[in-house]
Amino acid sequence: MSNTTTSEVDLVGDETTLNIARAALFAALMGAFAYVSFPFPVSPVPVTLQVLGVFLAGLFVGPVWGAAAMVLYLLAGALGAPVFSGGSAGIGVLLGPTGGYLLSYPIAAFAVGAVAHGGFELRSLSEASVVRLVAGMALGTVAIYAIGVGFLWWNTDTTVRTAIVTGALVFVPAEAAKMAAAIGIVRSDAIRAE
Amino acid sequence: MLSYEPGGSVAHRLDPRSKLLVQCGFAAAAFAYTTPRGLSALTGLALCLLAAARTAPHRALWEFRFVFPFLLAVPLLDGLALTRGVWFVAADAVPAALASYRVVLVALVAAAYVRTTPVRDSRAAVQWAVPGRTGQFLGMGVAFVFRFLPVLRADVGRIRDGYRARLGTERPVSERIRTLAVASFNRAFDRADRFALALRARCFCWNPTLPDLGFSRLDAPGIALGALLFAVAAYAVV
């Protein structure tokens, strides 16, 4: 191994270091959330916290680093970290029927963050109106389901009807609950992010 | 759980890049030839690849049990024919059933990769494939995710234990979700702040030293197989 001199070391800036650490921890938290599911009264499928994680990534880390966190999450899962639902991993999950939802996370996190913060910069969330927050999360949800259902339809060679029923309608009540939870979290100032 | 296990199989000794090539080529071929003949040939190949990785197919299948409800539901719903006086038309379910089976095959091959490739090798492959700072970010980010996943899982587990001990499970679901999310995010943010400080103290840089990747003689058939699969898939598309 060769000796390294000071001039060869290319240090990462302080702010970037914090953002990288947050993006990586957020991605790992998404993985931890994959193991948590709640029974939800009106939904036939158990509710996981992952979509809530996507919302909060866009809101608290901002559109750019929120999307970066989601990319890390997907890449780590593809390379073998047990971060997909129930602890599965590998490219097989991304190319499977539910892969579209996963692949849409970076886009959704970006959409949520960009609308809520009104641009690419991370601003204080207390200044953002509820309308902005709801609009951002609604756009994010639309992105997740449009890409998810489209992928399910293409992946399983099914009819559009079947794809929409199995891929979207059964999840709708739970999504509304998650949006309400996200707004409650943002408004209560419970997360010490800034 | 599906993760890397040290071993001496042929797949263990291959370069991660040739394994990724085979994996992607296999997926491309499976999507190009979703026919009974194509998929039966690929089944044979998938079993050979699993054998080369010394991974038992039933173990790999068990890891993917969570996608099976989807894979079963879709062909069944497609075959359902409520208007024609019969309940089920098998011919309508065939394309969806083939597509579902294709997903199983791709998942099996992916499981072989995950089982035989250490994280550091994957990271080196990512940084080889994506040059510059983007590749560095992806490489180190993935390594951090692997490092912190068990930590944060334990955090979330402790929060849930505490909540359960205080009879929090009696509360409405929306409140439980909110409490858990707030507590876990705060822990994660605290950890991120401390982690960033620790990284800075250790001269966190864009150019750390990684294991050298090198192709061996064993990789030649691997690369040839991957390239062949891509060529076959491209032939079907054109």
Short mmCIF file of C-alpha atoms in Angstrom, two decimals:
data_model
loop_
_atom_site.label_atom_id
_atom_site.label_comp_id
_atom_site.label_asym_id
_atom_site.label_seq_id
_atom_site.Cartn_x
_atom_site.Cartn_y
_atom_site.Cartn_z
CA MET A 1 0.00 0.00 0.00
CA SER A 2 1.38 3.44 -0.91
CA ASN A 3 1.72 6.36 1.50
CA THR A 4 -0.93 9.04 1.34
CA THR A 5 0.11 12.69 1.57
CA THR A 6 -2.10 15.52 2.83
CA SER A 7 -2.43 17.10 -0.59
CA GLU A 8 -3.99 13.94 -2.03
CA VAL A 9 -6.82 13.88 0.51
CA ASP A 10 -9.91 15.55 -0.87
CA LEU A 11 -11.94 16.45 2.24
CA VAL A 12 -15.72 16.53 2.14
CA GLY A 13 -17.21 19.91 3.21
CA ASP A 14 -18.91 20.19 6.62
CA GLU A 15 -22.41 20.81 5.34
CA THR A 16 -22.12 18.08 2.73
CA THR A 17 -20.89 15.66 5.41
CA LEU A 18 -23.99 16.34 7.51
CA ASN A 19 -26.24 15.91 4.48
CA ILE A 20 -24.55 12.65 3.48
CA ALA A 21 -24.90 11.34 7.05
CA ARG A 22 -28.56 12.34 7.16
CA ALA A 23 -29.30 10.83 3.76
CA ALA A 24 -27.64 7.54 4.77
CA LEU A 25 -29.39 7.42 8.16
CA PHE A 26 -32.72 8.23 6.51
CA ALA A 27 -32.17 5.43 4.02
CA ALA A 28 -31.36 3.02 6.86
CA LEU A 29 -34.45 4.17 8.74
CA MET A 30 -36.56 3.42 5.65
CA GLY A 31 -35.08 -0.05 5.83
CA ALA A 32 -35.96 -0.34 9.54
CA PHE A 33 -39.52 0.82 8.79
CA ALA A 34 -39.93 -2.04 6.32
CA TYR A 35 -40.19 -4.39 9.30
CA VAL A 36 -42.93 -2.40 11.01
CA SER A 37 -46.51 -2.89 9.92
CA PHE A 38 -49.74 -1.83 11.53
CA PRO A 39 -53.10 -3.50 10.98
CA PHE A 40 -55.35 -0.82 9.50
CA PRO A 41 -59.11 -1.06 10.04
CA VAL A 42 -60.39 -0.18 6.53
CA SER A 43 -57.51 -1.57 4.50
CA PRO A 44 -57.13 -5.26 3.62
CA VAL A 45 -53.34 -4.95 3.54
CA PRO A 46 -51.16 -4.07 6.52
CA VAL A 47 -49.84 -0.53 6.52
CA THR A 48 -46.08 0.02 6.62
CA LEU A 49 -44.44 3.29 7.53
CA GLN A 50 -42.40 3.48 4.35
CA VAL A 51 -44.52 5.97 2.42
CA LEU A 52 -44.57 8.16 5.53
CA GLY A 53 -40.78 7.92 5.43
CA VAL A 54 -40.80 9.15 1.82
CA PHE A 55 -42.97 12.14 2.80
CA LEU A 56 -40.79 13.02 5.77
CA ALA A 57 -37.57 12.65 3.76
CA GLY A 58 -38.80 15.26 1.28
CA LEU A 59 -40.00 17.53 4.08
CA PHE A 60 -37.11 17.35 6.56
CA VAL A 61 -34.04 16.72 4.39
CA GLY A 62 -35.27 18.68 1.37
CA PRO A 63 -35.96 17.63 -2.22
CA VAL A 64 -32.38 17.01 -3.34
CA TRP A 65 -31.01 15.12 -0.32
CA GLY A 66 -34.37 13.45 0.31
CA ALA A 67 -34.26 12.00 -3.19
CA ALA A 68 -30.60 11.08 -2.66
CA ALA A 69 -31.57 9.22 0.53
CA MET A 70 -34.16 7.22 -1.40
CA VAL A 71 -31.61 6.40 -4.12
CA LEU A 72 -29.27 5.09 -1.41
CA TYR A 73 -32.10 3.03 0.04
CA LEU A 74 -32.84 1.40 -3.32
CA LEU A 75 -29.19 0.84 -4.18
CA ALA A 76 -28.41 -0.69 -0.79
CA GLY A 77 -31.42 -2.99 -1.21
CA ALA A 78 -30.36 -3.96 -4.72
CA LEU A 79 -26.86 -4.80 -3.47
CA GLY A 80 -28.15 -7.01 -0.68
CA ALA A 81 -29.17 -4.98 2.38
CA PRO A 82 -32.38 -6.51 3.78
CA VAL A 83 -34.34 -3.25 3.50
CA PHE A 84 -37.38 -4.13 1.38
CA SER A 85 -40.65 -5.21 2.95
CA GLY A 86 -40.24 -8.10 5.35
CA GLY A 87 -36.45 -8.02 5.04
CA SER A 88 -36.05 -9.06 1.41
CA ALA A 89 -33.25 -7.73 -0.81
CA GLY A 90 -31.76 -7.86 -4.29
CA ILE A 91 -32.50 -6.68 -7.81
CA GLY A 92 -35.24 -9.33 -7.93
CA VAL A 93 -37.47 -7.22 -5.67
CA LEU A 94 -36.95 -4.11 -7.79
CA LEU A 95 -37.90 -6.04 -10.92
CA GLY A 96 -40.80 -7.78 -9.18
CA PRO A 97 -44.45 -6.70 -9.15
CA THR A 98 -44.00 -4.13 -6.39
CA GLY A 99 -40.77 -2.72 -7.81
CA GLY A 100 -42.50 0.31 -9.32
CA TYR A 101 -43.49 1.63 -5.92
CA LEU A 102 -39.92 1.35 -4.71
CA LEU A 103 -38.47 2.93 -7.85
CA SER A 104 -40.88 5.85 -7.51
CA TYR A 105 -39.65 6.80 -4.01
CA PRO A 106 -36.84 9.15 -5.13
CA ILE A 107 -39.18 10.96 -7.51
CA ALA A 108 -41.89 11.17 -4.86
CA ALA A 109 -39.52 12.45 -2.16
CA PHE A 110 -38.25 15.07 -4.60
CA ALA A 111 -41.80 16.12 -5.51
CA VAL A 112 -42.90 16.37 -1.87
CA GLY A 113 -39.82 18.41 -0.93
CA ALA A 114 -39.87 20.69 -3.97
CA VAL A 115 -43.55 21.62 -3.53
CA ALA A 116 -43.44 21.97 0.26
CA HIS A 117 -40.27 24.08 0.24
CA GLY A 118 -41.19 25.93 -2.96
CA GLY A 119 -37.87 25.15 -4.65
CA PHE A 120 -34.72 23.09 -4.29
CA GLU A 121 -33.53 24.82 -1.12
CA LEU A 122 -34.35 23.51 2.33
CA ARG A 123 -36.43 26.13 4.18
CA SER A 124 -37.99 26.20 7.61
CA LEU A 125 -41.15 24.10 7.56
CA SER A 126 -42.97 26.38 10.00
CA GLU A 127 -43.21 28.93 7.17
CA ALA A 128 -44.79 26.45 4.77
CA SER A 129 -48.60 26.57 4.62
CA VAL A 130 -50.72 23.46 5.14
CA VAL A 131 -51.93 23.82 1.55
CA ARG A 132 -48.35 23.52 0.34
CA LEU A 133 -47.69 20.48 2.54
CA VAL A 134 -50.85 18.71 1.41
CA ALA A 135 -50.22 19.59 -2.25
CA GLY A 136 -46.67 18.24 -1.99
CA MET A 137 -47.72 14.98 -0.38
CA ALA A 138 -50.66 14.54 -2.76
CA LEU A 139 -48.29 14.97 -5.70
CA GLY A 140 -45.88 12.50 -4.10
CA THR A 141 -48.66 9.95 -3.59
CA VAL A 142 -49.80 10.35 -7.19
CA ALA A 143 -46.22 9.78 -8.36
CA ILE A 144 -45.87 6.63 -6.23
CA TYR A 145 -49.13 5.11 -7.41
CA ALA A 146 -48.84 6.14 -11.06
CA ILE A 147 -45.39 4.59 -11.34
CA GLY A 148 -46.26 1.66 -9.06
CA VAL A 149 -49.44 0.66 -10.88
CA GLY A 150 -47.91 1.26 -14.30
CA PHE A 151 -45.02 -1.00 -13.37
CA LEU A 152 -47.33 -3.66 -11.92
CA TRP A 153 -49.39 -3.62 -15.12
CA TRP A 154 -46.30 -3.95 -17.33
CA ASN A 155 -44.50 -6.40 -15.05
CA THR A 156 -47.29 -8.90 -14.57
CA ASP A 157 -48.77 -8.57 -18.07
CA THR A 158 -52.20 -8.08 -16.55
CA THR A 159 -55.20 -5.94 -17.46
CA VAL A 160 -55.34 -2.31 -16.36
CA ARG A 161 -58.39 -3.13 -14.24
CA THR A 162 -56.60 -5.80 -12.23
CA ALA A 163 -53.54 -3.60 -11.81
CA ILE A 164 -55.54 -0.69 -10.45
CA VAL A 165 -57.59 -2.86 -8.07
CA THR A 166 -54.67 -4.85 -6.64
CA GLY A 167 -52.15 -2.03 -6.84
CA ALA A 168 -53.92 1.15 -5.78
CA LEU A 169 -57.53 1.02 -4.60
CA VAL A 170 -56.78 -1.22 -1.62
CA PHE A 171 -54.16 1.22 -0.35
CA VAL A 172 -56.01 4.54 -0.65
CA PRO A 173 -57.50 4.77 2.88
CA ALA A 174 -54.13 4.13 4.47
CA GLU A 175 -52.42 6.85 2.39
CA ALA A 176 -54.83 9.50 3.63
CA ALA A 177 -54.03 8.48 7.21
CA LYS A 178 -50.29 8.77 6.53
CA MET A 179 -50.65 12.26 5.07
CA ALA A 180 -52.59 13.32 8.16
CA ALA A 181 -49.86 11.80 10.34
CA ALA A 182 -47.13 13.64 8.38
CA ILE A 183 -48.90 17.00 8.72
CA GLY A 184 -49.41 16.37 12.43
CA ILE A 185 -45.69 15.65 12.80
CA VAL A 186 -44.60 18.75 10.88
CA ARG A 187 -47.05 21.04 12.70
CA SER A 188 -46.22 19.75 16.18
CA ASP A 189 -42.51 20.63 15.76
CA ALA A 190 -41.81 17.25 17.35
CA ILE A 191 -38.84 16.52 15.10
CA ARG A 192 -35.71 18.45 15.98
CA ALA A 193 -34.30 18.74 12.49
CA GLU A 194 -32.96 22.25 11.95
CA MET B 1 -32.28 -13.45 6.24
CA LEU B 2 -30.81 -12.98 2.81
CA SER B 3 -27.27 -11.66 3.19
CA TYR B 4 -23.65 -12.36 2.30
CA GLU B 5 -22.22 -15.61 3.60
CA PRO B 6 -18.50 -16.35 3.21
CA GLY B 7 -17.73 -19.46 1.23
CA GLY B 8 -15.59 -21.06 -1.44
CA SER B 9 -18.08 -21.54 -4.27
CA VAL B 10 -17.36 -20.55 -7.87
CA ALA B 11 -19.66 -17.52 -7.51
CA HIS B 12 -17.75 -16.37 -4.43
CA ARG B 13 -14.54 -16.20 -6.43
CA LEU B 14 -15.99 -14.15 -9.31
CA ASP B 15 -15.56 -10.40 -9.67
CA PRO B 16 -18.73 -8.52 -8.59
CA ARG B 17 -18.89 -6.81 -11.98
CA SER B 18 -19.22 -10.04 -13.91
CA LYS B 19 -21.87 -11.25 -11.44
CA LEU B 20 -23.85 -8.04 -11.91
CA LEU B 21 -23.55 -8.43 -15.68
CA VAL B 22 -24.90 -11.99 -15.56
CA GLN B 23 -27.72 -10.88 -13.28
CA CYS B 24 -28.82 -8.02 -15.51
CA GLY B 25 -28.41 -10.14 -18.64
CA PHE B 26 -30.58 -12.83 -17.08
CA ALA B 27 -33.29 -10.30 -16.24
CA ALA B 28 -33.16 -8.86 -19.77
CA ALA B 29 -33.45 -12.33 -21.32
CA ALA B 30 -36.32 -13.27 -19.00
CA PHE B 31 -38.25 -10.14 -19.95
CA ALA B 32 -37.56 -10.69 -23.66
CA TYR B 33 -38.56 -14.38 -23.67
CA THR B 34 -41.60 -14.67 -21.43
CA THR B 35 -42.77 -17.82 -23.20
CA PRO B 36 -43.07 -21.37 -21.82
CA ARG B 37 -40.00 -22.44 -23.82
CA GLY B 38 -37.88 -19.43 -22.95
CA LEU B 39 -38.70 -19.61 -19.27
CA SER B 40 -38.04 -23.34 -19.01
CA ALA B 41 -34.59 -22.81 -20.54
CA LEU B 42 -33.96 -19.97 -18.12
CA THR B 43 -35.15 -22.13 -15.21
CA GLY B 44 -32.36 -24.56 -16.02
CA LEU B 45 -29.87 -21.71 -16.19
CA ALA B 46 -31.10 -20.23 -12.90
CA LEU B 47 -30.67 -23.59 -11.16
CA CYS B 48 -27.13 -23.85 -12.57
CA LEU B 49 -26.31 -20.34 -11.29
CA LEU B 50 -27.70 -21.20 -7.85
CA ALA B 51 -25.62 -24.38 -7.85
CA ALA B 52 -22.53 -22.32 -8.74
CA ALA B 53 -23.31 -20.15 -5.71
CA ARG B 54 -24.07 -23.23 -3.57
CA THR B 55 -27.43 -21.71 -2.62
CA ALA B 56 -30.39 -24.03 -2.12
CA PRO B 57 -33.35 -22.92 -4.33
CA HIS B 58 -35.91 -23.46 -1.57
CA ARG B 59 -33.97 -21.22 0.80
CA ALA B 60 -33.78 -18.48 -1.82
CA LEU B 61 -37.51 -18.83 -2.54
CA TRP B 62 -38.33 -18.52 1.14
CA GLU B 63 -36.58 -15.12 1.20
CA PHE B 64 -38.99 -13.79 -1.40
CA ARG B 65 -42.17 -15.14 0.20
CA PHE B 66 -43.49 -11.58 0.61
CA VAL B 67 -44.04 -11.03 -3.11
CA PHE B 68 -45.89 -14.31 -3.62
CA PRO B 69 -49.36 -12.98 -2.69
CA PHE B 70 -49.04 -10.47 -5.55
CA LEU B 71 -47.73 -13.09 -7.95
CA LEU B 72 -50.65 -15.40 -7.19
CA ALA B 73 -53.39 -12.77 -7.03
CA VAL B 74 -52.72 -11.20 -10.41
CA PRO B 75 -53.13 -14.30 -12.64
CA LEU B 76 -56.16 -15.41 -10.60
CA LEU B 77 -57.86 -12.02 -11.01
CA ASP B 78 -57.03 -11.97 -14.71
CA GLY B 79 -58.59 -15.38 -15.22
CA LEU B 80 -61.76 -14.37 -13.39
CA ALA B 81 -64.56 -14.01 -15.94
CA LEU B 82 -67.79 -12.96 -14.28
CA THR B 83 -69.65 -12.03 -17.47
CA ARG B 84 -69.31 -15.13 -19.59
CA GLY B 85 -71.21 -17.64 -17.54
CA VAL B 86 -68.02 -19.35 -16.43
CA TRP B 87 -66.01 -18.45 -13.38
CA PHE B 88 -62.51 -18.86 -14.65
CA VAL B 89 -60.94 -18.71 -18.11
CA ALA B 90 -57.53 -20.35 -17.87
CA ALA B 91 -56.30 -18.85 -21.15
CA ASP B 92 -56.72 -15.31 -19.78
CA ALA B 93 -54.57 -16.12 -16.80
CA VAL B 94 -51.64 -17.57 -18.80
CA PRO B 95 -49.74 -14.34 -19.71
CA ALA B 96 -49.92 -13.07 -16.14
CA ALA B 97 -48.88 -16.47 -14.76
CA LEU B 98 -45.84 -16.53 -17.06
CA ALA B 99 -44.91 -13.01 -16.04
CA SER B 100 -45.20 -13.97 -12.37
CA TYR B 101 -42.98 -16.99 -12.89
CA ARG B 102 -40.40 -14.79 -14.65
CA VAL B 103 -40.24 -12.61 -11.53
CA VAL B 104 -39.50 -15.70 -9.41
CA LEU B 105 -36.59 -16.66 -11.69
CA VAL B 106 -35.04 -13.17 -11.61
CA ALA B 107 -35.39 -13.16 -7.82
CA LEU B 108 -33.58 -16.51 -7.54
CA VAL B 109 -30.60 -15.26 -9.53
CA ALA B 110 -30.51 -12.05 -7.50
CA ALA B 111 -30.47 -14.13 -4.32
CA ALA B 112 -27.38 -15.96 -5.58
CA TYR B 113 -25.60 -12.61 -6.03
CA VAL B 114 -26.58 -11.31 -2.60
CA ARG B 115 -25.39 -14.51 -0.94
CA THR B 116 -21.97 -14.55 -2.57
CA THR B 117 -20.90 -10.88 -2.73
CA PRO B 118 -19.48 -8.94 0.25
CA VAL B 119 -20.63 -5.34 0.63
CA ARG B 120 -17.17 -3.89 0.07
CA ASP B 121 -16.97 -5.55 -3.32
CA SER B 122 -20.38 -4.18 -4.28
CA ARG B 123 -19.25 -0.73 -3.19
CA ALA B 124 -16.10 -0.95 -5.27
CA ALA B 125 -18.18 -2.07 -8.25
CA VAL B 126 -20.56 0.88 -7.82
CA GLN B 127 -17.66 3.33 -7.70
CA TRP B 128 -16.12 1.69 -10.72
CA ALA B 129 -19.41 1.98 -12.66
CA VAL B 130 -20.33 5.53 -11.59
CA PRO B 131 -17.26 7.77 -11.79
CA GLY B 132 -16.62 10.95 -9.83
CA ARG B 133 -18.28 12.26 -6.70
CA THR B 134 -21.68 10.78 -7.53
CA GLY B 135 -20.13 7.32 -7.47
CA GLN B 136 -18.30 8.15 -4.23
CA PHE B 137 -21.52 9.35 -2.64
CA LEU B 138 -23.39 6.22 -3.74
CA GLY B 139 -20.56 3.94 -2.65
CA MET B 140 -20.08 5.36 0.82
CA GLY B 141 -23.80 5.98 1.31
CA VAL B 142 -24.54 2.32 0.64
CA ALA B 143 -21.81 1.28 3.06
CA PHE B 144 -23.32 3.56 5.76
CA VAL B 145 -26.79 2.13 5.16
CA PHE B 146 -25.44 -1.38 5.71
CA ARG B 147 -23.68 -0.20 8.87
CA PHE B 148 -26.65 1.64 10.38
CA LEU B 149 -29.52 -0.63 9.38
CA PRO B 150 -29.11 -2.97 12.40
CA VAL B 151 -28.61 0.03 14.71
CA LEU B 152 -31.80 1.75 13.60
CA ARG B 153 -33.74 -1.52 13.59
CA ALA B 154 -32.73 -1.95 17.22
CA ASP B 155 -33.76 1.68 17.92
CA VAL B 156 -37.18 1.14 16.39
CA GLY B 157 -37.51 -2.15 18.27
CA ARG B 158 -36.69 -0.48 21.61
CA ILE B 159 -39.16 2.34 20.96
CA ARG B 160 -41.89 -0.18 20.20
CA ASP B 161 -41.04 -2.25 23.29
CA GLY B 162 -41.30 0.82 25.49
CA TYR B 163 -44.54 1.83 23.88
CA ARG B 164 -45.98 -1.65 24.35
CA ALA B 165 -44.89 -1.76 27.99
CA ARG B 166 -46.85 1.45 28.60
CA LEU B 167 -49.95 -0.03 26.91
CA GLY B 168 -49.49 2.26 23.90
CA THR B 169 -50.90 -0.53 21.73
CA GLU B 170 -54.36 0.31 23.12
CA ARG B 171 -54.25 3.69 21.37
CA PRO B 172 -55.62 4.39 17.87
CA VAL B 173 -53.43 3.33 14.93
CA SER B 174 -52.89 6.88 13.63
CA GLU B 175 -51.52 7.98 16.98
CA ARG B 176 -49.26 4.93 17.21
CA ILE B 177 -47.88 5.65 13.75
CA ARG B 178 -47.20 9.26 14.65
CA THR B 179 -45.52 8.47 17.96
CA LEU B 180 -43.30 5.82 16.43
CA ALA B 181 -42.36 8.00 13.45
CA VAL B 182 -41.47 11.02 15.59
CA ALA B 183 -39.40 9.00 18.05
CA SER B 184 -37.53 7.11 15.32
CA PHE B 185 -36.83 10.20 13.25
CA ASN B 186 -35.48 12.06 16.24
CA ARG B 187 -33.16 9.17 17.07
CA ALA B 188 -32.05 8.95 13.45
CA PHE B 189 -31.36 12.69 13.27
CA ASP B 190 -29.40 12.61 16.53
CA ARG B 191 -27.36 9.72 15.23
CA ALA B 192 -26.79 11.50 11.91
CA ASP B 193 -25.49 14.61 13.68
CA ARG B 194 -23.11 12.61 15.85
CA PHE B 195 -22.07 10.49 12.89
CA ALA B 196 -21.31 13.58 10.79
CA LEU B 197 -19.15 14.98 13.61
CA ALA B 198 -17.32 11.66 13.89
CA LEU B 199 -16.75 11.57 10.13
CA ARG B 200 -15.31 15.09 10.13
CA ALA B 201 -13.02 14.22 13.03
CA ARG B 202 -11.69 11.34 10.95
CA CYS B 203 -10.95 13.44 7.83
CA PHE B 204 -13.92 12.20 5.84
CA CYS B 205 -12.74 12.47 2.24
CA TRP B 206 -13.87 11.85 -1.30
CA ASN B 207 -11.04 9.44 -2.11
CA PRO B 208 -10.64 6.60 0.41
CA THR B 209 -8.79 3.39 -0.40
CA LEU B 210 -10.98 0.50 -1.54
CA PRO B 211 -10.26 -3.15 -2.30
CA ASP B 212 -8.80 -3.54 -5.78
CA LEU B 213 -11.17 -5.19 -8.18
CA GLY B 214 -9.58 -7.61 -10.55
CA PHE B 215 -10.95 -10.04 -13.10
CA SER B 216 -9.63 -13.58 -12.79
CA ARG B 217 -9.67 -16.36 -15.36
CA LEU B 218 -12.94 -17.57 -13.83
CA ASP B 219 -14.62 -14.32 -14.87
CA ALA B 220 -14.24 -14.97 -18.59
CA PRO B 221 -17.12 -17.49 -18.77
CA GLY B 222 -19.18 -15.23 -16.50
CA ILE B 223 -18.74 -12.21 -18.74
CA ALA B 224 -19.36 -14.33 -21.82
CA LEU B 225 -22.59 -15.64 -20.30
CA GLY B 226 -23.76 -12.15 -19.37
CA ALA B 227 -22.96 -10.78 -22.82
CA LEU B 228 -24.68 -13.76 -24.46
CA LEU B 229 -27.84 -13.22 -22.41
CA PHE B 230 -27.89 -9.54 -23.40
CA ALA B 231 -27.34 -10.43 -27.06
CA VAL B 232 -30.18 -12.98 -26.96
CA ALA B 233 -32.48 -10.42 -25.32
CA ALA B 234 -31.53 -7.73 -27.85
CA TYR B 235 -32.19 -10.19 -30.69
CA ALA B 236 -35.74 -10.77 -29.43
CA VAL B 237 -36.43 -7.04 -29.14
CA VAL B 238 -35.08 -6.22 -32.63
#
